[in-house]
Coordinates of C-alpha atoms (C1' of nucleotides) in Angstrom, one line a residue:
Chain A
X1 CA 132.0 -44.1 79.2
X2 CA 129.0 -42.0 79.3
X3 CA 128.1 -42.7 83.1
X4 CA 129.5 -39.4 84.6
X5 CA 128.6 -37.6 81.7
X6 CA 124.7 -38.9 81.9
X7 CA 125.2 -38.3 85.7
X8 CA 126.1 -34.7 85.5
X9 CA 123.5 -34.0 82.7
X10 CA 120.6 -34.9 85.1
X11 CA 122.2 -32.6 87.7
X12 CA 122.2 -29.8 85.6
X13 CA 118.5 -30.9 84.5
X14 CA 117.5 -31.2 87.9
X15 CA 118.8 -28.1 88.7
X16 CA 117.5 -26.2 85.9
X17 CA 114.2 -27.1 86.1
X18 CA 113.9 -26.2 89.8
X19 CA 115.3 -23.1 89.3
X20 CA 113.2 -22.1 86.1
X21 CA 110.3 -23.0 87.9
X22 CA 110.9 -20.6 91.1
X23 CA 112.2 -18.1 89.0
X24 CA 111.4 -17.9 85.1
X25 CA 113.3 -18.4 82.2
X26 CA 115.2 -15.2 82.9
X27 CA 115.2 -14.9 86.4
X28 CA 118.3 -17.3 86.3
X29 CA 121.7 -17.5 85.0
X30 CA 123.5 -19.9 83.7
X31 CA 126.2 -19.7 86.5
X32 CA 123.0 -19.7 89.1
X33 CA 122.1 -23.4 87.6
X34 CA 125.5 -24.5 87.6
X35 CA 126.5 -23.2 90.4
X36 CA 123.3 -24.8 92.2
X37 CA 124.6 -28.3 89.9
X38 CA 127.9 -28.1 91.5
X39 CA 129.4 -28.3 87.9
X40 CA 131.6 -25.3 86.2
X41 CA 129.4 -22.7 83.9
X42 CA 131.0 -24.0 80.7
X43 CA 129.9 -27.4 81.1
X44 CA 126.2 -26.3 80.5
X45 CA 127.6 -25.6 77.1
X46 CA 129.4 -28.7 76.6
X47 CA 126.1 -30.7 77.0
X48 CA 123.6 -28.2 75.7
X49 CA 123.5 -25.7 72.4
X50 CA 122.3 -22.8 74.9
X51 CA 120.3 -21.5 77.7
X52 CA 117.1 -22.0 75.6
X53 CA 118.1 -25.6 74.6
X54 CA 118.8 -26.4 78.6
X55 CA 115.2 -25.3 78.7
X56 CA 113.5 -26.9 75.9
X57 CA 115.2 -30.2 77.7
X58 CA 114.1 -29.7 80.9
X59 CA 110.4 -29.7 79.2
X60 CA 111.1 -32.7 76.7
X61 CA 111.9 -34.9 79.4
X62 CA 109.0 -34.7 81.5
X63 CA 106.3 -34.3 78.5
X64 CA 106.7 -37.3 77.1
X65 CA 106.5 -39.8 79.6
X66 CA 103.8 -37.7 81.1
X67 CA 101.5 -37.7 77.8
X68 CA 102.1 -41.2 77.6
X69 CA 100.4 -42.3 80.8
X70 CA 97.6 -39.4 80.7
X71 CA 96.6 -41.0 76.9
X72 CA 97.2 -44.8 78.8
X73 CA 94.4 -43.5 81.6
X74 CA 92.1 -42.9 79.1
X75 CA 92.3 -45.7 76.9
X76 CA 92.2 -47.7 79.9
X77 CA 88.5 -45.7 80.9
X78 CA 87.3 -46.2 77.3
X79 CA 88.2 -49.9 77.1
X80 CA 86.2 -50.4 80.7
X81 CA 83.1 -48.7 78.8
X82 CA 82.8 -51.0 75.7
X83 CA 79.6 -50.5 74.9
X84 CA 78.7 -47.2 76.4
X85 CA 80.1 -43.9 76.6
X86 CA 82.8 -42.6 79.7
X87 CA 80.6 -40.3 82.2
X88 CA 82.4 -36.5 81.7
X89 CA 83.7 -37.2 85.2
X90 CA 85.6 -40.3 84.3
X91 CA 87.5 -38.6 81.6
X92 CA 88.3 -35.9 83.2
X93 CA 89.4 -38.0 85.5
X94 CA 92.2 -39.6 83.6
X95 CA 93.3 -36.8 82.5
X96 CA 94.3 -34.9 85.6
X97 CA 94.6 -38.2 88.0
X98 CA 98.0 -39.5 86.7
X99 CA 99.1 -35.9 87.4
X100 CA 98.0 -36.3 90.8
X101 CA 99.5 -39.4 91.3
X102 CA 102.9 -38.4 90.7
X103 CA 102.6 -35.5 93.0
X104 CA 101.5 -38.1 95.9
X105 CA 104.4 -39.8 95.2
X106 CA 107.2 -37.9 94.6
X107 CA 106.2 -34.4 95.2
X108 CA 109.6 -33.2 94.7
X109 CA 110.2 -34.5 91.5
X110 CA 106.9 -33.2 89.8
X111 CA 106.3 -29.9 92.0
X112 CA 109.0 -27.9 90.0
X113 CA 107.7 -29.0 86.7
X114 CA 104.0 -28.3 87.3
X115 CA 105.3 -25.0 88.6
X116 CA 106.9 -24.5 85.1
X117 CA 103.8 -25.5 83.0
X118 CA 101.6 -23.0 84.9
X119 CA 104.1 -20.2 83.6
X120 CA 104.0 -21.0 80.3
X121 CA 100.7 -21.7 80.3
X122 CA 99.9 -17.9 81.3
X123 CA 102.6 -16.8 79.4
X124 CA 101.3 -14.1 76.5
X125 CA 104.4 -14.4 74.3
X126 CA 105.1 -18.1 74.6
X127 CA 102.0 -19.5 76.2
X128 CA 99.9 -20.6 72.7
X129 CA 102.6 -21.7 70.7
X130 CA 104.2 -23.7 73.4
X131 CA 101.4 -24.8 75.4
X132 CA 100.5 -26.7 71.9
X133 CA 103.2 -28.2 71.1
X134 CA 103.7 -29.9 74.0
X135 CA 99.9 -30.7 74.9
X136 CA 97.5 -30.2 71.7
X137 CA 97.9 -33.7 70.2
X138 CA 96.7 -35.8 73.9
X139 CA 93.9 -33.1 74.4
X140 CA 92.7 -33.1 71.4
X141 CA 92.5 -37.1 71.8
X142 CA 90.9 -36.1 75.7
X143 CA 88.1 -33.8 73.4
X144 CA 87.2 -36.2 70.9
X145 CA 86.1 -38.4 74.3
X146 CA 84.4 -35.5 75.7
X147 CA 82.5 -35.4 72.3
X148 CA 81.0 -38.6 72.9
X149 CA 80.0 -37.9 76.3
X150 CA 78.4 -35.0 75.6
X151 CA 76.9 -35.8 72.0
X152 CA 75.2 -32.7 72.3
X153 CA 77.5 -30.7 72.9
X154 CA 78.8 -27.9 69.6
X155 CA 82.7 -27.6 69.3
X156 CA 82.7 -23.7 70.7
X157 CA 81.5 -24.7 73.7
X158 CA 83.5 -27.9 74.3
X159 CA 86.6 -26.1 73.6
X160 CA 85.8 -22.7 75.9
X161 CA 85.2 -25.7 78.8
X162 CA 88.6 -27.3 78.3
X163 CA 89.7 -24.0 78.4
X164 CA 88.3 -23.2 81.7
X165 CA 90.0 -26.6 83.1
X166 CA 93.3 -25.8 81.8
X167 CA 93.6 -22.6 83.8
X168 CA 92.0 -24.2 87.3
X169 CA 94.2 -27.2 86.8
X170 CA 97.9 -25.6 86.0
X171 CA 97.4 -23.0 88.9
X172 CA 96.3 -25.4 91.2
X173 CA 99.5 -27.1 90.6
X174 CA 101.4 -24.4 90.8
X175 CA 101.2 -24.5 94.8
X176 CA 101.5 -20.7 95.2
X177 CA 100.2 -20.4 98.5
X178 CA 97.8 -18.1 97.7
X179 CA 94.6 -20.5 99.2
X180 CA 96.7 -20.7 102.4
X181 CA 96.6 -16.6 103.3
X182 CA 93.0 -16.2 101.7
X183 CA 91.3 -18.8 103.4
X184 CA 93.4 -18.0 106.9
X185 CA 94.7 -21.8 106.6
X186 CA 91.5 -23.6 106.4
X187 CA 93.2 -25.0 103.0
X188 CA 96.6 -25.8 101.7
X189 CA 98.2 -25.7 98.3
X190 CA 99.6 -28.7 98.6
X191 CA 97.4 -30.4 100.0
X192 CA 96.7 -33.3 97.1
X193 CA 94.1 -34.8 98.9
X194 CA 91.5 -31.8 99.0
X195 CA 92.4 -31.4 95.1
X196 CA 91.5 -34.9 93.9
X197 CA 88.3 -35.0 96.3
X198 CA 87.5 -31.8 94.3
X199 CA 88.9 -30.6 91.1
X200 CA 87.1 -33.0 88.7
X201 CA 83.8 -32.5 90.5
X202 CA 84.0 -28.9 89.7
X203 CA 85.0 -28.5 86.5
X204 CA 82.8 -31.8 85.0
X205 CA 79.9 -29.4 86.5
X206 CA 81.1 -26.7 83.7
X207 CA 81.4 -29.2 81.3
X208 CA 78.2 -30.6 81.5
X209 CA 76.1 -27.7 82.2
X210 CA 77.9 -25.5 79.8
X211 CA 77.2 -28.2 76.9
X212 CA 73.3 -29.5 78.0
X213 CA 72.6 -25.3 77.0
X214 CA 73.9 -26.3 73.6
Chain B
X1 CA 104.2 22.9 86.7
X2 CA 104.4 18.8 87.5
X3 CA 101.9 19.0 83.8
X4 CA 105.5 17.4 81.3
X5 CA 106.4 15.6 84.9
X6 CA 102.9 14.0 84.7
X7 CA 102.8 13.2 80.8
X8 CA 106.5 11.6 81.1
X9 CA 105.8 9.6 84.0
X10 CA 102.6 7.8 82.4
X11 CA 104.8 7.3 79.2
X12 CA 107.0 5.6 81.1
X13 CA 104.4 3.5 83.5
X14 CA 102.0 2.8 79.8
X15 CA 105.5 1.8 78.6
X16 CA 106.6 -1.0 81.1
X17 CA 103.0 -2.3 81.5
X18 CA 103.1 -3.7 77.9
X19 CA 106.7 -4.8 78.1
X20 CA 106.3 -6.7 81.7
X21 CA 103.3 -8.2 80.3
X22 CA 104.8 -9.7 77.5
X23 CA 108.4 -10.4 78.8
X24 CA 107.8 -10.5 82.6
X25 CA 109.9 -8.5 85.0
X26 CA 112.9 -10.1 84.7
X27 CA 112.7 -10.7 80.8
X28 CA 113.2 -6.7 80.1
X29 CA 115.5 -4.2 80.8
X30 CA 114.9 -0.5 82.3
X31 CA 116.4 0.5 79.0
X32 CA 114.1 -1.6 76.8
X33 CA 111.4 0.2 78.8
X34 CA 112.5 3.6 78.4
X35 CA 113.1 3.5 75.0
X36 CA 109.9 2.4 74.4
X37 CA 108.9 5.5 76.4
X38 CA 110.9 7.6 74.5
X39 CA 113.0 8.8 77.4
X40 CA 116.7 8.9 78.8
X41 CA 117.2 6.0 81.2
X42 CA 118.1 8.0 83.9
X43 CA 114.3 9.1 84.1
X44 CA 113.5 6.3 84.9
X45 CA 115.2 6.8 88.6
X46 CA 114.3 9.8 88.5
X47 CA 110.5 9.2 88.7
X48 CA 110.7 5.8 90.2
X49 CA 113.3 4.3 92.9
X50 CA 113.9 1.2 91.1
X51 CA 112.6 -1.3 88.4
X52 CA 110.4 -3.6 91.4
X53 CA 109.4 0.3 92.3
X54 CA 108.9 1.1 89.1
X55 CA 106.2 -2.6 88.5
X56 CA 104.6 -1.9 92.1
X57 CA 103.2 1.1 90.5
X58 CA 102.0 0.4 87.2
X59 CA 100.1 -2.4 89.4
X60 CA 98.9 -0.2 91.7
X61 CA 97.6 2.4 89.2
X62 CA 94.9 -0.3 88.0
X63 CA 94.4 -2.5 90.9
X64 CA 92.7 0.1 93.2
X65 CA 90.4 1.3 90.5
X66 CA 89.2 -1.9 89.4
X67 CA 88.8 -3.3 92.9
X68 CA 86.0 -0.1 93.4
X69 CA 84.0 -0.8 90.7
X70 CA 83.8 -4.5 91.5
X71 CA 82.9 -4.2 94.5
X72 CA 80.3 -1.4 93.5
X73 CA 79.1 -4.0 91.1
X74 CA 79.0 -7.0 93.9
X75 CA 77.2 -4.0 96.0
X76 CA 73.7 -3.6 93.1
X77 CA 73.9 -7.1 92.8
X78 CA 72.9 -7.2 97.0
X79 CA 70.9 -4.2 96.8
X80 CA 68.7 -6.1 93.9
X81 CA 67.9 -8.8 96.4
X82 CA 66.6 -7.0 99.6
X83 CA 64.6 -9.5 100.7
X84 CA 66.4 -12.7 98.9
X85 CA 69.9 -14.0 98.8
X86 CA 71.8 -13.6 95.3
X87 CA 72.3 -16.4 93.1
X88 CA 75.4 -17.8 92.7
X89 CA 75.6 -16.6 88.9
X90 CA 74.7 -13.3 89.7
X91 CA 77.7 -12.7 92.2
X92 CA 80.3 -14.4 90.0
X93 CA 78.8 -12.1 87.4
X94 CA 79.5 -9.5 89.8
X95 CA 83.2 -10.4 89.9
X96 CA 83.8 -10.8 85.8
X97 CA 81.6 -9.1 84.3
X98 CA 83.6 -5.5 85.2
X99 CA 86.6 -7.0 84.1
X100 CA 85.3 -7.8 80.5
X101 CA 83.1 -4.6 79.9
X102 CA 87.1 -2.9 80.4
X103 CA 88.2 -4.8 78.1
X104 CA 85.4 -4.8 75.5
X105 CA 85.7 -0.9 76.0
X106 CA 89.4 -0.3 75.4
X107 CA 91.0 -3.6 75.3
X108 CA 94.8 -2.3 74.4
X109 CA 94.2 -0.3 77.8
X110 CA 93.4 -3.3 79.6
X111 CA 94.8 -5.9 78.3
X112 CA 98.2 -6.0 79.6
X113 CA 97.4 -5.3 82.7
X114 CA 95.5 -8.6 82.7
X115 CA 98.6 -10.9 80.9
X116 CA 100.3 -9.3 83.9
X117 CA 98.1 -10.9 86.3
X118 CA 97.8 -14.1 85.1
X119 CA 101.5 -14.1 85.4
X120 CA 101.7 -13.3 88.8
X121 CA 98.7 -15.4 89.9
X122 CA 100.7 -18.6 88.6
X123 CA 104.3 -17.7 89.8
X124 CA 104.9 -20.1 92.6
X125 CA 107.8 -17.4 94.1
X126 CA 105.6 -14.4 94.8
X127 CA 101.9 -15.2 93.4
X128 CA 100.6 -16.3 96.8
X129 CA 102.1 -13.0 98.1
X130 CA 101.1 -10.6 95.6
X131 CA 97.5 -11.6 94.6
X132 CA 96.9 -11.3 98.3
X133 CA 97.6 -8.2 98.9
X134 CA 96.3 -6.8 95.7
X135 CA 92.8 -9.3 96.2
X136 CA 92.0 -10.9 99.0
X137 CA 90.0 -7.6 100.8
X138 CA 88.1 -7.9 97.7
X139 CA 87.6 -11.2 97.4
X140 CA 87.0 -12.2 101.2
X141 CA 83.5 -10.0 100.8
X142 CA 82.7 -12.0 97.1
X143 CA 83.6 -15.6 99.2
X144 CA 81.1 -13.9 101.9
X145 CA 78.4 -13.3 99.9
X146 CA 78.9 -16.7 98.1
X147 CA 78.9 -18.4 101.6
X148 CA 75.1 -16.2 101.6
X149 CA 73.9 -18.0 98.4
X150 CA 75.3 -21.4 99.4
X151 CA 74.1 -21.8 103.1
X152 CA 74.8 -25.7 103.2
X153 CA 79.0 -25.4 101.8
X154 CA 81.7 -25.7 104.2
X155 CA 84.0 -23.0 103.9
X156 CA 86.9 -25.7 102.4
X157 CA 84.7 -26.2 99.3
X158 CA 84.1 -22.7 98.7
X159 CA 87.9 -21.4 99.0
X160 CA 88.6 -24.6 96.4
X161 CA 85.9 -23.2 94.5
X162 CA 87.2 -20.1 94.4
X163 CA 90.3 -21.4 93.5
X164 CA 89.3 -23.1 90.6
X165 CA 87.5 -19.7 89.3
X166 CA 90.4 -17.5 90.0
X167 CA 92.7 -19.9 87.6
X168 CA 90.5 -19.8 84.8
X169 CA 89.7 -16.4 85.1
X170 CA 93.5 -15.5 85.0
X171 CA 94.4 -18.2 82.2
X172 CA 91.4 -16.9 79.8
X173 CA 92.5 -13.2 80.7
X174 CA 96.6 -13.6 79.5
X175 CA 95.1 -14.5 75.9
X176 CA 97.7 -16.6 74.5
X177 CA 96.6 -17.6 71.5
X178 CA 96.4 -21.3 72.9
X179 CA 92.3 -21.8 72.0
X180 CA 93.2 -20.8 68.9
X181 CA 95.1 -23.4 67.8
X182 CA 93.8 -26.0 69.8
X183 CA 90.6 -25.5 68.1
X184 CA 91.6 -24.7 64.6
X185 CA 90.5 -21.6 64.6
X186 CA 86.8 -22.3 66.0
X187 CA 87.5 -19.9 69.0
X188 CA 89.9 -17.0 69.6
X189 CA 91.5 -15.9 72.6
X190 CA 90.2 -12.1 72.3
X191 CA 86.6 -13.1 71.7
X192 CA 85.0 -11.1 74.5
X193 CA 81.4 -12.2 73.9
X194 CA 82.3 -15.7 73.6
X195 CA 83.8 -15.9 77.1
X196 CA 81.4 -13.5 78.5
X197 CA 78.5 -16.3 77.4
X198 CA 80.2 -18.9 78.8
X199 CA 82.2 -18.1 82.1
X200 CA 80.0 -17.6 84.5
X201 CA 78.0 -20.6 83.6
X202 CA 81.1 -23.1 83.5
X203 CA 82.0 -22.0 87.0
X204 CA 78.6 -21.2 88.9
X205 CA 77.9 -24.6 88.1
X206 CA 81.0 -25.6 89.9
X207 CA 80.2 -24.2 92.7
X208 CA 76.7 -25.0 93.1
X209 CA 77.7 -29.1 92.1
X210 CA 80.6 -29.1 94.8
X211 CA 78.8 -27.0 97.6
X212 CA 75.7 -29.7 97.5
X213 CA 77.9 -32.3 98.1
X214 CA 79.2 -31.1 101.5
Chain C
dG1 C1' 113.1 17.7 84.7
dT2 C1' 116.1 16.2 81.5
dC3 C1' 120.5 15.3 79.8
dT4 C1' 125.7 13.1 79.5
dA5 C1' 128.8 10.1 81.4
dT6 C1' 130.1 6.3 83.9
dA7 C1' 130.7 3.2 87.8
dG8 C1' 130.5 -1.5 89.0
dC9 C1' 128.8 -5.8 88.1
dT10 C1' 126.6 -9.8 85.7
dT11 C1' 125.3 -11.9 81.6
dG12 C1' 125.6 -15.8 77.7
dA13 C1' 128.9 -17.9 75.3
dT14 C1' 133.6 -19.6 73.7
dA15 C1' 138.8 -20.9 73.1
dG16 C1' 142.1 -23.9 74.4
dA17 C1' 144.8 -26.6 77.9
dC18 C1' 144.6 -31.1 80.0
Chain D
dG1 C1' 134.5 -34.6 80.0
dT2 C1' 136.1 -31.1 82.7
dC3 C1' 138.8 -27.2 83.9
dT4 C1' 140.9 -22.0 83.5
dA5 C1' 140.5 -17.8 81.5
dT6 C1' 138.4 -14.5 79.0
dC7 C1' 135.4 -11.6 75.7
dA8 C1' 132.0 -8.4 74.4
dA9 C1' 127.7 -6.9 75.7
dG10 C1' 124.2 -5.7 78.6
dC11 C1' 122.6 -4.7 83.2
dT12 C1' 120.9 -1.5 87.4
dA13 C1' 121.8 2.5 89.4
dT14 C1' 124.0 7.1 90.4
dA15 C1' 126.6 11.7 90.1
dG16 C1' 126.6 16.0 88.3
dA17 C1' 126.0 19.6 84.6
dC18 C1' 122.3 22.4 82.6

DNA sequence: GTCTATAGCTTGATAGAC
DNA sequence: GTCTATCAAGCTATAGAC
């Protein structure tokens, strides 16, 4: 039966995605991820096509549930405002919450994959292509909303704003520490709290300023 | 004469600054590099220690140059206002702005060298370290001046602030491609006048919305 | 300063026994 | 499904002739 085989494949998953995330795509071998899986190198090959399948697997399994409960929060913020329009905040809102969430409560599962996003996300080669295959169709769904909320608002500008989040949101999941030596430990990187008190005040103040100049 | 030793040794460093930015460290090979250079491989030792000795420097050729004229430009900005405290736009201006007049100027110079920071900024293994010591002199007199033009913000709002600006600043700078498609071909990555209308005014408002809360 | 040659190791991937 | 064994290629780095 498939029970050992499933079990191993999430090791090697597991595995893989921590150590992509630390490392990169080619900062690891094969043997490293199998060796941290406690399973022999060729059975990445029995369960995957290749390194770069192993990889695009480690992404696929997180995307999707995650894209389903982001679009979720923000049918749920729409359907609260029947009659009027979201504020920016409350959009914005459902689509980095969830993301939070999951971090508060089960930081070890999520970490490594935020980690990975914020690589490709930066990544000149990879970054566009893969970046929008994963994420265009829910943001674009996230835009139309901000379109409403900010009727005024011309498509340049409402797309340079996304933009703007995109970058402050994937590095501040990517927990490098780098808060921690420049503010001499007044803040933390992983401190979740301190982000969701924050984050989605800032960058709704972009938004909305940004598009009123419009 | 050290004038060949000079012309080979830029080849070289010109050579693995477009290839780490594209690939990252690990993704090429001291061979890839040099070929590109148009050199033997051993040169490569012979000029350089090792390939992380060979990355420290190409960094270090551009970080100490553009530090100076930032913080030349942070200087006029505090010179223009004798009397007055800056506004918040002003000093973030202060902080971009040389960054994109580079670029406008000879963007295949510069443009690499950016990709590479945004790489490093979002690698959870050695971002915090790096940007550190390459930034956070420079950046510890821009957060002072900010604390200046914001004399009500606690110092946790302000780092957070600064956080949010240094990831959008990086992402926008790696110019993936990923606003492209996103929006269909309304914006481009490379549009320099486009981001330089728009930055600044997405994150000073930011930090002026977050600082009055506190 | 620049070359040839090579040491010594690791890599991604596969064939075939069980 | 999981193992042993192995391949061909590529890797960083160095020694030594010129």
């Amino acid at each position: 039966m498939p029970k050992q085989k499933q079990a191993t494949r999430d090791r090697i998953l597991d595995a893989a995605e921590t150590l992509f995330a630390q490392k990169g795509f080619e900062g690891v071998s094969v043997r490293q991820i199998m060796s941290a899986a406690d399973a022999d190198v060729s059975l990445a090959y029995y369960h995957f096509k290749s390194k770069r399948d192993l990889f695009d697997q480690v992404m696929l399994r997180r995307v999707e549930f995650l894209n389903e409960i982001r679009l979720q929060a923000l049918t749920e913020v729409e359907e609260r405002h029947s009659d009027d329009a979201p504020t920016v905040e409350e959009i914005i809102g459902a689509f980095t919450q969830p993301l939070m969430q999951l971090l508060a409560d089960d930081h070890d599962k999520w970490s490594h994959y935020y980690q990975l996003i914020a690589q490709i996300n930066n990544s000149p080669e990879q970054g566009g292509a893969l970046m929008s295959r994963y994420f265009d169709p829910l943001v674009s769904r996230f835009i139309e909303a901000l379109r409403k909320a900010l009727p005024d608002c011309n498509d340049e500008d409402l797309y340079w704003s996304y933009h703007f989040l995109s970058g402050a949101l994937t590095l501040t999941f990517a927990e490098t520490g780098r808060i921690d030596n420049l503010s001499g430990g007044v803040c933390s990187s992983t401190d979740i709290a301190a982000i969701n008190d924050r984050m989605h005040v800032f960058l709704a103040a972009g938004f909305e300023r940004l598009c009123q100049k419009s």
